[in-house]
CSV table of C-alpha atoms in Angstrom, one decimal:
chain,number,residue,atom,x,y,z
A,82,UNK,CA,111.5,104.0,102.0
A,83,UNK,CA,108.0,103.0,100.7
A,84,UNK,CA,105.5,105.5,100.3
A,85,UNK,CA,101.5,105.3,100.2
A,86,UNK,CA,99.5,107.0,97.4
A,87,UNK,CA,98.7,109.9,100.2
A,88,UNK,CA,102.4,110.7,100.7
A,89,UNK,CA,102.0,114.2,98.8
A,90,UNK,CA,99.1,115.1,100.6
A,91,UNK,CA,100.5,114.7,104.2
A,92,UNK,CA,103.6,116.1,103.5
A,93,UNK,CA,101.4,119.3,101.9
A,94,UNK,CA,99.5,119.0,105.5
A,95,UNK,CA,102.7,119.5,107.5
A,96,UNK,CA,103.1,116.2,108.6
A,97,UNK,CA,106.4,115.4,110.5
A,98,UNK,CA,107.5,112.1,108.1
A,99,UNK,CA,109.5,109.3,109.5
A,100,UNK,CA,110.5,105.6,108.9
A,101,UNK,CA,108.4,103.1,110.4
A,102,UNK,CA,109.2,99.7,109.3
A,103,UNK,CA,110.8,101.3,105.9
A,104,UNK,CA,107.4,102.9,105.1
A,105,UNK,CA,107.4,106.9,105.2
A,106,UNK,CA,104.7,107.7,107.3
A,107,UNK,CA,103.4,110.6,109.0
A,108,UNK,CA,103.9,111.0,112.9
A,109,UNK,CA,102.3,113.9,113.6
A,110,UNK,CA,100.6,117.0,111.8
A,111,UNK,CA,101.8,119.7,114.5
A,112,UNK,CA,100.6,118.0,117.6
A,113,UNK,CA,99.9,114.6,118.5
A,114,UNK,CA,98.4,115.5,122.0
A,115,UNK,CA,95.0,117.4,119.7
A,116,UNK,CA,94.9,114.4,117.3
A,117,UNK,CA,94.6,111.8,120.0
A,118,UNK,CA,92.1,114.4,121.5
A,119,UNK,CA,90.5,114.9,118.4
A,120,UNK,CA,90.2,111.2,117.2
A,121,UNK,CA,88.0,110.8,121.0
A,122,UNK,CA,86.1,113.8,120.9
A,123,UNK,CA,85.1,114.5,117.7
A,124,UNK,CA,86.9,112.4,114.1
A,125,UNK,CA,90.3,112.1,113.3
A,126,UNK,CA,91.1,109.9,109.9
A,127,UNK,CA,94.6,108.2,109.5
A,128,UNK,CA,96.2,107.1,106.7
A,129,UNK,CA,96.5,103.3,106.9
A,130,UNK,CA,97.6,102.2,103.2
A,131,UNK,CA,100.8,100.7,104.2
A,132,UNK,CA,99.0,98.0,105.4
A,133,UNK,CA,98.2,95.2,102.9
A,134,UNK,CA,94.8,93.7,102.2
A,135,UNK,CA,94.6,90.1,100.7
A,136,UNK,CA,92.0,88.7,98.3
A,137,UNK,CA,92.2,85.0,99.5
A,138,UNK,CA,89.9,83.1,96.6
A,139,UNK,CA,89.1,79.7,95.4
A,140,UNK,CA,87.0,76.7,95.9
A,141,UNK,CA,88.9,75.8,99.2
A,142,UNK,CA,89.5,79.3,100.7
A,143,UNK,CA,87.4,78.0,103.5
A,144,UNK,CA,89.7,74.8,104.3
A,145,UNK,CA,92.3,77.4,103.8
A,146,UNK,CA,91.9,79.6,106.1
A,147,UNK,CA,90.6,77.0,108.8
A,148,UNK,CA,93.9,75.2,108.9
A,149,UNK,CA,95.8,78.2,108.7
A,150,UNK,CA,94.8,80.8,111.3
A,151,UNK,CA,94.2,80.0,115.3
A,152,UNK,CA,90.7,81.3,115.4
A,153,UNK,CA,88.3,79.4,113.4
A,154,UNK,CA,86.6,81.3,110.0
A,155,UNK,CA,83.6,78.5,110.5
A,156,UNK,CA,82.6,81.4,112.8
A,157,UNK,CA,81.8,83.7,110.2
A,158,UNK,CA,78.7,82.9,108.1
A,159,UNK,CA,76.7,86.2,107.2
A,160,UNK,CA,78.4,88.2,104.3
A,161,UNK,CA,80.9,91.0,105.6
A,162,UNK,CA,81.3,89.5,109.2
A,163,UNK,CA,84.7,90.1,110.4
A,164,UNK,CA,87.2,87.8,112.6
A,165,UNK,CA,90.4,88.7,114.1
A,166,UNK,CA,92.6,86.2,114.4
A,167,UNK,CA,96.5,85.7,115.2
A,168,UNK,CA,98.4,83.3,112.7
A,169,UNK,CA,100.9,81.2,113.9
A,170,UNK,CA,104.0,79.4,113.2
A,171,UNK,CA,104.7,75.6,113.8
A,172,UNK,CA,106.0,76.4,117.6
A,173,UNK,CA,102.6,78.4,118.4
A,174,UNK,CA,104.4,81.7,117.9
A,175,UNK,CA,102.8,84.7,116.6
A,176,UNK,CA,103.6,85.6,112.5
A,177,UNK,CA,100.9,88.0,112.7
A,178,UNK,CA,97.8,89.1,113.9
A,179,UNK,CA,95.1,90.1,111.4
A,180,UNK,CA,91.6,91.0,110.6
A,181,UNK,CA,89.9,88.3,108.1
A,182,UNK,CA,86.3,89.4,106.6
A,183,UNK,CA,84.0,86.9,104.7
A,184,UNK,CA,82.4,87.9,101.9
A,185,UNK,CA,81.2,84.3,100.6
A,186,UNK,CA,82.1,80.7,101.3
A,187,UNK,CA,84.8,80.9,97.6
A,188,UNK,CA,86.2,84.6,98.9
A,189,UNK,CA,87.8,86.2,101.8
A,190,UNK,CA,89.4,89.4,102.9
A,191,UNK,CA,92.7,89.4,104.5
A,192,UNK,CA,94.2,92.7,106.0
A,193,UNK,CA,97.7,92.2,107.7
A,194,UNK,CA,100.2,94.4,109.1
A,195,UNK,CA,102.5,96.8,107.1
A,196,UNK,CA,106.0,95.6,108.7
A,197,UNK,CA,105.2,91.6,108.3
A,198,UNK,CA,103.3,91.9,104.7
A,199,UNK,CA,106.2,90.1,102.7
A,200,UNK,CA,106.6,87.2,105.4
A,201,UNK,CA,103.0,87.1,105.2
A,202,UNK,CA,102.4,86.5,102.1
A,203,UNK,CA,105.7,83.9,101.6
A,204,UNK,CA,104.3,82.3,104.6
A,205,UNK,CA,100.7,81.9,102.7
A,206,UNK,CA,102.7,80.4,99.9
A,207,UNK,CA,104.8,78.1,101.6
A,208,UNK,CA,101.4,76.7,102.9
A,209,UNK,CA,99.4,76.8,100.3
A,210,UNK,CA,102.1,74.9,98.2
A,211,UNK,CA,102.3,71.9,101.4
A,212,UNK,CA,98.7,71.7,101.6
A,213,UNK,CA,97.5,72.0,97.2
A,214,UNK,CA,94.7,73.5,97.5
A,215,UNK,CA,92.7,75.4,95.5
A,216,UNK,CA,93.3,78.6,96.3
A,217,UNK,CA,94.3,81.8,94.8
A,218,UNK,CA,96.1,85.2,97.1
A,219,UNK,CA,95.7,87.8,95.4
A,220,UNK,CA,98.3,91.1,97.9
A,221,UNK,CA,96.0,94.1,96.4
A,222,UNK,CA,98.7,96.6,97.0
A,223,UNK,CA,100.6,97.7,93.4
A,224,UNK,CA,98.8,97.9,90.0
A,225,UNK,CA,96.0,99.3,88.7
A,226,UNK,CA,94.1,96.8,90.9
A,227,UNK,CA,96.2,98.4,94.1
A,228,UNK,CA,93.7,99.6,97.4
A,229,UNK,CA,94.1,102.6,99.6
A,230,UNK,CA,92.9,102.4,103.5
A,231,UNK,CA,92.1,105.2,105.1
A,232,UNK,CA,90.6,105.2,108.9
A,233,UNK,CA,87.9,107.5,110.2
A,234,UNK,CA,87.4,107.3,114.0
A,235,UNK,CA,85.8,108.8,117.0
A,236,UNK,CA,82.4,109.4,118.4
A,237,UNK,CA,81.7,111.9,115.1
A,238,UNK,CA,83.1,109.7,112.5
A,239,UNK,CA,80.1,108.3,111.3
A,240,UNK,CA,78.4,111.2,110.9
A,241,UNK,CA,80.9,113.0,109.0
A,242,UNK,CA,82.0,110.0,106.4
A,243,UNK,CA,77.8,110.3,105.6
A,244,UNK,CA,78.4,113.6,105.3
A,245,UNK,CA,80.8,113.1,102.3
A,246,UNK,CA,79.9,109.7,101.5
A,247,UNK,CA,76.0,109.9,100.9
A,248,UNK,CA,75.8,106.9,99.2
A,249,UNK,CA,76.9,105.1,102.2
A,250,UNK,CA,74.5,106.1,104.4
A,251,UNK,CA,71.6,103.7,104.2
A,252,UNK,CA,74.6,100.9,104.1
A,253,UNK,CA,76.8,101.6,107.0
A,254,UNK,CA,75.1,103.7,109.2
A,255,UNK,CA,73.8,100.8,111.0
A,256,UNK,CA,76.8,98.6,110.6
A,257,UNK,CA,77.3,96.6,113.8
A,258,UNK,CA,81.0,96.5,114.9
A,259,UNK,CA,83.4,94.1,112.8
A,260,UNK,CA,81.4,93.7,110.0
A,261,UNK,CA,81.5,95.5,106.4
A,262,UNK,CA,79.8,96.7,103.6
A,263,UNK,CA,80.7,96.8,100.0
A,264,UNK,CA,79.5,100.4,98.3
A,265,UNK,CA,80.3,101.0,94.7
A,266,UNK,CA,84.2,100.8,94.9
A,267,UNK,CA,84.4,101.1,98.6
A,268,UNK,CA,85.0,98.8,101.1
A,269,UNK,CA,84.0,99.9,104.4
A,270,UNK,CA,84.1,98.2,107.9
A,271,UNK,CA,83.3,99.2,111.3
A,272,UNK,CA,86.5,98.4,112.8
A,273,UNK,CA,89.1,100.7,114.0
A,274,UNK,CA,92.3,101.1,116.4
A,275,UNK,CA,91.4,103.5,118.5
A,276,UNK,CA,88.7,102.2,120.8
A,277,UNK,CA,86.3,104.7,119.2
A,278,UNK,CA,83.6,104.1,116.6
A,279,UNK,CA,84.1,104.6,113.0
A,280,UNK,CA,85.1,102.6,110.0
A,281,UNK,CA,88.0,101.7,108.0
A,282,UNK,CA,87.8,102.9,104.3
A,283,UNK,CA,89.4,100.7,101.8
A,284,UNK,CA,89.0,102.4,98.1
A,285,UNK,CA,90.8,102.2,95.0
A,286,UNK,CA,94.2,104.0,95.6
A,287,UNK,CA,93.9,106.6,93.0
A,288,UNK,CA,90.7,107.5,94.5
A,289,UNK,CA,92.4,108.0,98.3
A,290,UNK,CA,93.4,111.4,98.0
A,291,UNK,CA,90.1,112.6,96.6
A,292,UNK,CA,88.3,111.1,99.8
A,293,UNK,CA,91.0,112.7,102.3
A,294,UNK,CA,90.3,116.1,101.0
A,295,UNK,CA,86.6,115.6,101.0
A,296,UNK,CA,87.0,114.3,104.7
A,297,UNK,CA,89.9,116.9,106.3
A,298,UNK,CA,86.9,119.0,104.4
A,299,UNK,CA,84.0,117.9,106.4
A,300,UNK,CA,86.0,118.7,109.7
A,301,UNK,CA,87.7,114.9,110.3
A,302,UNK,CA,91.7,115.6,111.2
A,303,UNK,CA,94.4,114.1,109.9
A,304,UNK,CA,96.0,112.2,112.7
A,305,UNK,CA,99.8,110.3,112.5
A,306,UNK,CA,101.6,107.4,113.9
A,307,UNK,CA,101.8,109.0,117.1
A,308,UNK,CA,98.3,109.3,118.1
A,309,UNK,CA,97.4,105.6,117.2
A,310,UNK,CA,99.6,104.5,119.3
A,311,UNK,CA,98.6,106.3,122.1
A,312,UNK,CA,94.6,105.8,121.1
A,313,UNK,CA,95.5,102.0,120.6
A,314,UNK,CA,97.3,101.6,124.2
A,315,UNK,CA,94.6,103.2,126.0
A,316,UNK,CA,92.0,100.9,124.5
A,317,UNK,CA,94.3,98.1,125.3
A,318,UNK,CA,95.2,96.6,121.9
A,319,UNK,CA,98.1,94.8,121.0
A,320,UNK,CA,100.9,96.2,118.4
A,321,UNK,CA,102.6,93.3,116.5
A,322,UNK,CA,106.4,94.0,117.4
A,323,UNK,CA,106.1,95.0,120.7
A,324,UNK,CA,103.3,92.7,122.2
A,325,UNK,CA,103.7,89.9,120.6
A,326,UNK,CA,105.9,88.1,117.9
A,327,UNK,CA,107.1,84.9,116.9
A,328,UNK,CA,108.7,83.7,119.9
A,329,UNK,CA,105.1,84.7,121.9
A,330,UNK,CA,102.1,82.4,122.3
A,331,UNK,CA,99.2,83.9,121.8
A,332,UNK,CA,98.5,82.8,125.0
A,333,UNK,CA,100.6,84.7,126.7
A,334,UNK,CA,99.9,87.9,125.3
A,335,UNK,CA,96.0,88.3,125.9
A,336,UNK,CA,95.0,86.8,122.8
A,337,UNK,CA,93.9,83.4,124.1
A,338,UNK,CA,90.1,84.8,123.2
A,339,UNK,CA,91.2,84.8,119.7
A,340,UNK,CA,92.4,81.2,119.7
A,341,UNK,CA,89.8,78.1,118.9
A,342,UNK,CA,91.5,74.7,121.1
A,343,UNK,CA,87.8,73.3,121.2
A,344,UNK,CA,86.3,72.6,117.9
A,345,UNK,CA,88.2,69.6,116.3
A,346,UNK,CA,89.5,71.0,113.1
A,347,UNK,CA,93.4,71.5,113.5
A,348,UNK,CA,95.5,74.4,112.9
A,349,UNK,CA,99.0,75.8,112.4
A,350,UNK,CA,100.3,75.6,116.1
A,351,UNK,CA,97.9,74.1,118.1
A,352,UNK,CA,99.8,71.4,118.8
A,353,UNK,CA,102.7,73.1,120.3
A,354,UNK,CA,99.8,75.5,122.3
A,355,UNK,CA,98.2,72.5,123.7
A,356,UNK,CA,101.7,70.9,124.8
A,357,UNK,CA,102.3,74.5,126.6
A,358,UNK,CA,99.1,76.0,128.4
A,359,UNK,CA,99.7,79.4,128.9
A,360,UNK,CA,103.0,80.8,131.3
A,361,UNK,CA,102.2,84.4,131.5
A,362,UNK,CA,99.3,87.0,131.7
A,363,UNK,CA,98.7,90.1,130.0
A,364,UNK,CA,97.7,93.1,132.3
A,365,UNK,CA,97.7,97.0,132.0
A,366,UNK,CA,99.3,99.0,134.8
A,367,UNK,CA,98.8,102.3,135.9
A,368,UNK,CA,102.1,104.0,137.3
A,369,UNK,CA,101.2,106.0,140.6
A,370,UNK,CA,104.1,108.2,140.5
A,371,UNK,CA,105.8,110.8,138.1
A,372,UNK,CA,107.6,109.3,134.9
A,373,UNK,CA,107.0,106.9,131.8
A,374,UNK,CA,106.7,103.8,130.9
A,375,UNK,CA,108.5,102.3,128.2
A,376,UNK,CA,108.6,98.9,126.8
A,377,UNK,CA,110.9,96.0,128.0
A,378,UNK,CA,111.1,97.6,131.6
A,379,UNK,CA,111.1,95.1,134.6
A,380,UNK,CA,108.2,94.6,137.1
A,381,UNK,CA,108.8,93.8,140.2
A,382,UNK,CA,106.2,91.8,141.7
A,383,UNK,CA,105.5,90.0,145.3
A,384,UNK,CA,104.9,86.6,142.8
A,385,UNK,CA,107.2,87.2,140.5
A,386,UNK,CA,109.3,89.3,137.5
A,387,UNK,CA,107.2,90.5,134.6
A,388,UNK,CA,107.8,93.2,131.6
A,389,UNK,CA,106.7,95.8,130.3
A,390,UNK,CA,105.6,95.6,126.5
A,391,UNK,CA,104.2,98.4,125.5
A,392,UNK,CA,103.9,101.9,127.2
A,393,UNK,CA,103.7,105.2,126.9
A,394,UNK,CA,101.6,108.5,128.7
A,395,UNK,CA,98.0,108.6,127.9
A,396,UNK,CA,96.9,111.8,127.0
A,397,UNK,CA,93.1,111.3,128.5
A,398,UNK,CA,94.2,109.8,131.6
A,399,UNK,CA,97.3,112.3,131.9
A,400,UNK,CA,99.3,109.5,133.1
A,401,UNK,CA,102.0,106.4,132.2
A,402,UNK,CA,100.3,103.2,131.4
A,403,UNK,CA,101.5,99.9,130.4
A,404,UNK,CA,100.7,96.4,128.7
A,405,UNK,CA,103.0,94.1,130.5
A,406,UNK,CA,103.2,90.4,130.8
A,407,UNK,CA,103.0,89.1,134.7
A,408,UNK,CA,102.8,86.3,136.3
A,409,UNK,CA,100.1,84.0,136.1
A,410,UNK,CA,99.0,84.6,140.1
A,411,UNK,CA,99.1,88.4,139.8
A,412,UNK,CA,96.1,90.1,140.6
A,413,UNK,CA,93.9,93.2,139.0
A,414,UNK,CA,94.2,95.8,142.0
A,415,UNK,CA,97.8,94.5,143.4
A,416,UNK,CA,100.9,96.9,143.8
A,417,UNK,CA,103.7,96.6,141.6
A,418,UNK,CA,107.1,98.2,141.4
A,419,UNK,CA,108.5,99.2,137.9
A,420,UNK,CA,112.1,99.5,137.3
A,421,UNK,CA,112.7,103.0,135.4
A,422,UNK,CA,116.2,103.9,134.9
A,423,UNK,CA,117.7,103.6,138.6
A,424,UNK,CA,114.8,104.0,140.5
A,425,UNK,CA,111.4,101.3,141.6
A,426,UNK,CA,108.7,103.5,141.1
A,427,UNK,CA,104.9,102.4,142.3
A,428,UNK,CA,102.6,100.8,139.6
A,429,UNK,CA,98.7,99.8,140.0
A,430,UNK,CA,97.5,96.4,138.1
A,431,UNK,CA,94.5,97.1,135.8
A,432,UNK,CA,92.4,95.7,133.3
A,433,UNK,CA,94.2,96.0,129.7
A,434,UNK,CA,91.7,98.3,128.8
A,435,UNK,CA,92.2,102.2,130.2
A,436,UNK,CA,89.5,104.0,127.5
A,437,UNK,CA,87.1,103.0,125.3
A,438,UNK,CA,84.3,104.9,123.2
A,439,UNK,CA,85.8,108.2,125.7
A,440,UNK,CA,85.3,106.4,128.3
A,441,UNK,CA,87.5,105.9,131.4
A,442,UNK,CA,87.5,102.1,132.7
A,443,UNK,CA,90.4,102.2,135.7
């Protein structure tokens, strides 16, 4: 398996190691109930090096980028704004979904997900080498040029990053969400996972474990896999994978905010999006009785089957919730049965967003 620079350190932490998508990652440091707790109470920092961030540079990283992503990078014209967008194939499917920052009209940011980096970054080529532009993509994970991420959220996590960061202060503190702010050798954005406030840290890797001392230091706890999953579902955020892939619209899995059909430039997909409007909605349910929900089980509906994408128990609301896609008449508030194991058990349509910033929303 592939390993990040902070391997040693979690494993000298405790951390229960496993495989996700061949990377050895940490899934929890003793209990993943206190991390989730921690990361929306106080700070919890995650290691979040697998990951792969981009330089994307050149005279026509702009036209790039336009054509190649559904939302449109026109969007972003003051230096560190931040866009998530989904990238597509040629059938409207979903290759990724990623996080693109602008740091001036010749160079962009790119950071995609861990488990998709190497189609990623064949699929930048292919299109780069169709389209000849000029353009240089520049994967900033091996090398002595190789970056580290680390992730510092919940309601705290400002506080204590100043506390070890002073030099960051001045620069971040009043960071409005998605945007970033280059300090020295760090690259630090107010963006997160979780639903809470914070930043993601992206620093030289041989830097990394310097900085996870300083912060595990300063009170922030190291959280695993297991508690940004659970943090991510309750804030209602998609997980490439599970809610969406290459044989989803964006469309149909709550992403249609994130996709630009009005202004005229054209992208990768469009066309197959505009020949099929969307089919399905994305909704979070709430199950009413005892058990858990799990991805790919059925819901039963009075207009229709949907599924379950993503699910799991949320530790603030101490009970199952969902991500599922419904049908397109289905209604926040209406009853649902979900089929778990041999039994229909009683399910509540919400919002897809169950907690944000500590906050309860259904």
């Amino acid at each position: 398996m592939k390993t990040t620079i902070l391997n040693e350190s979690h494993r000298r932490g405790g951390a229960k190691m496993v495989d996700f998508g061949g990377w050895e990652m940490p899934l929890h440091y003793g209990s993943q109930i206190e991390e989730h707790h921690a990361v929306r109470r106080d700070a919890g920092m995650f290691d979040v090096s697998h990951m792969c961030a981009v330089d994307v540079e050149g005279a026509d990283a702009r036209a790039f980028l336009r054509r190649l992503l559904a939302n449109n990078v026109d969007r972003l014209q003051i230096p560190g704004k931040a866009l998530y967008s989904a990238m597509l194939n040629d059938d409207g499917g979903v290759i990724d979904d990623l996080i693109v920052y602008y740091l001036d009209d010749r160079r962009y940011r790119v950071v995609i997900n861990a488990g998709t980096a190497d189609k990623d970054l064949a699929w930048f080529g292919s299109c780069l080498a169709e389209w000849q532009l000029a353009v240089t993509v520049t994967p900033r994970r091996e090398g002595v040029h190789a970056l580290a991420m680390i992730a510092v959220q919940g309601p705290n996590a400002r506080h204590k990053v100043g506390q070890v960061l002073a030099e960051c202060r001045s620069s971040c503190a009043a960071l409005k969400p998605f945007f970033a702010a280059t300090v020295g050798d760090y690259f630090i954005a107010s963006t997160g996972y979780t639903g809470e406030d914070g930043y993601e840290i992206t620093l030289p890797a041989d830097q990394a474990e310097k900085l996870w001392s300083a912060l595990a230091a300063a009170g922030v706890r190291p959280c695993g896999l297991g508690a940004r999953d659970t943090l991510r579902l309750e804030a209602g955020m998609n997980l490439y994978g599970q809610d969406m892939d290459e044989t989803v619209s964006p469309l149909d899995a709550g992403l249609a905010w994130t996709v630009d059909l009005v202004a005229a430039r054209d992208f990768v997909g469009k066309t197959a999006l505009l020949a099929r409007p969307q089919q399905q909605q994305f909704l979070g349910l709430l199950l009413l009785e005892r058990g858990v929900l799990r991805a790919h089980q059925r819901v039963h509906t009075s207009r229709g089957e949907g599924e379950v994408t993503s699910g799991t128990f949320s530790p603030t609301l101490q009970q199952a919730i969902a991500l599922a896609r419904l049908p397109l008449s289905v209604q926040v508030g209406d009853a649902v049965q979900v089929a778990i194991r041999d039994k229909l058990l009683a399910a509540r349509v919400v919002k897809p967003c169950f907690v944000r910033n500590g906050n309860i929303l259904v």
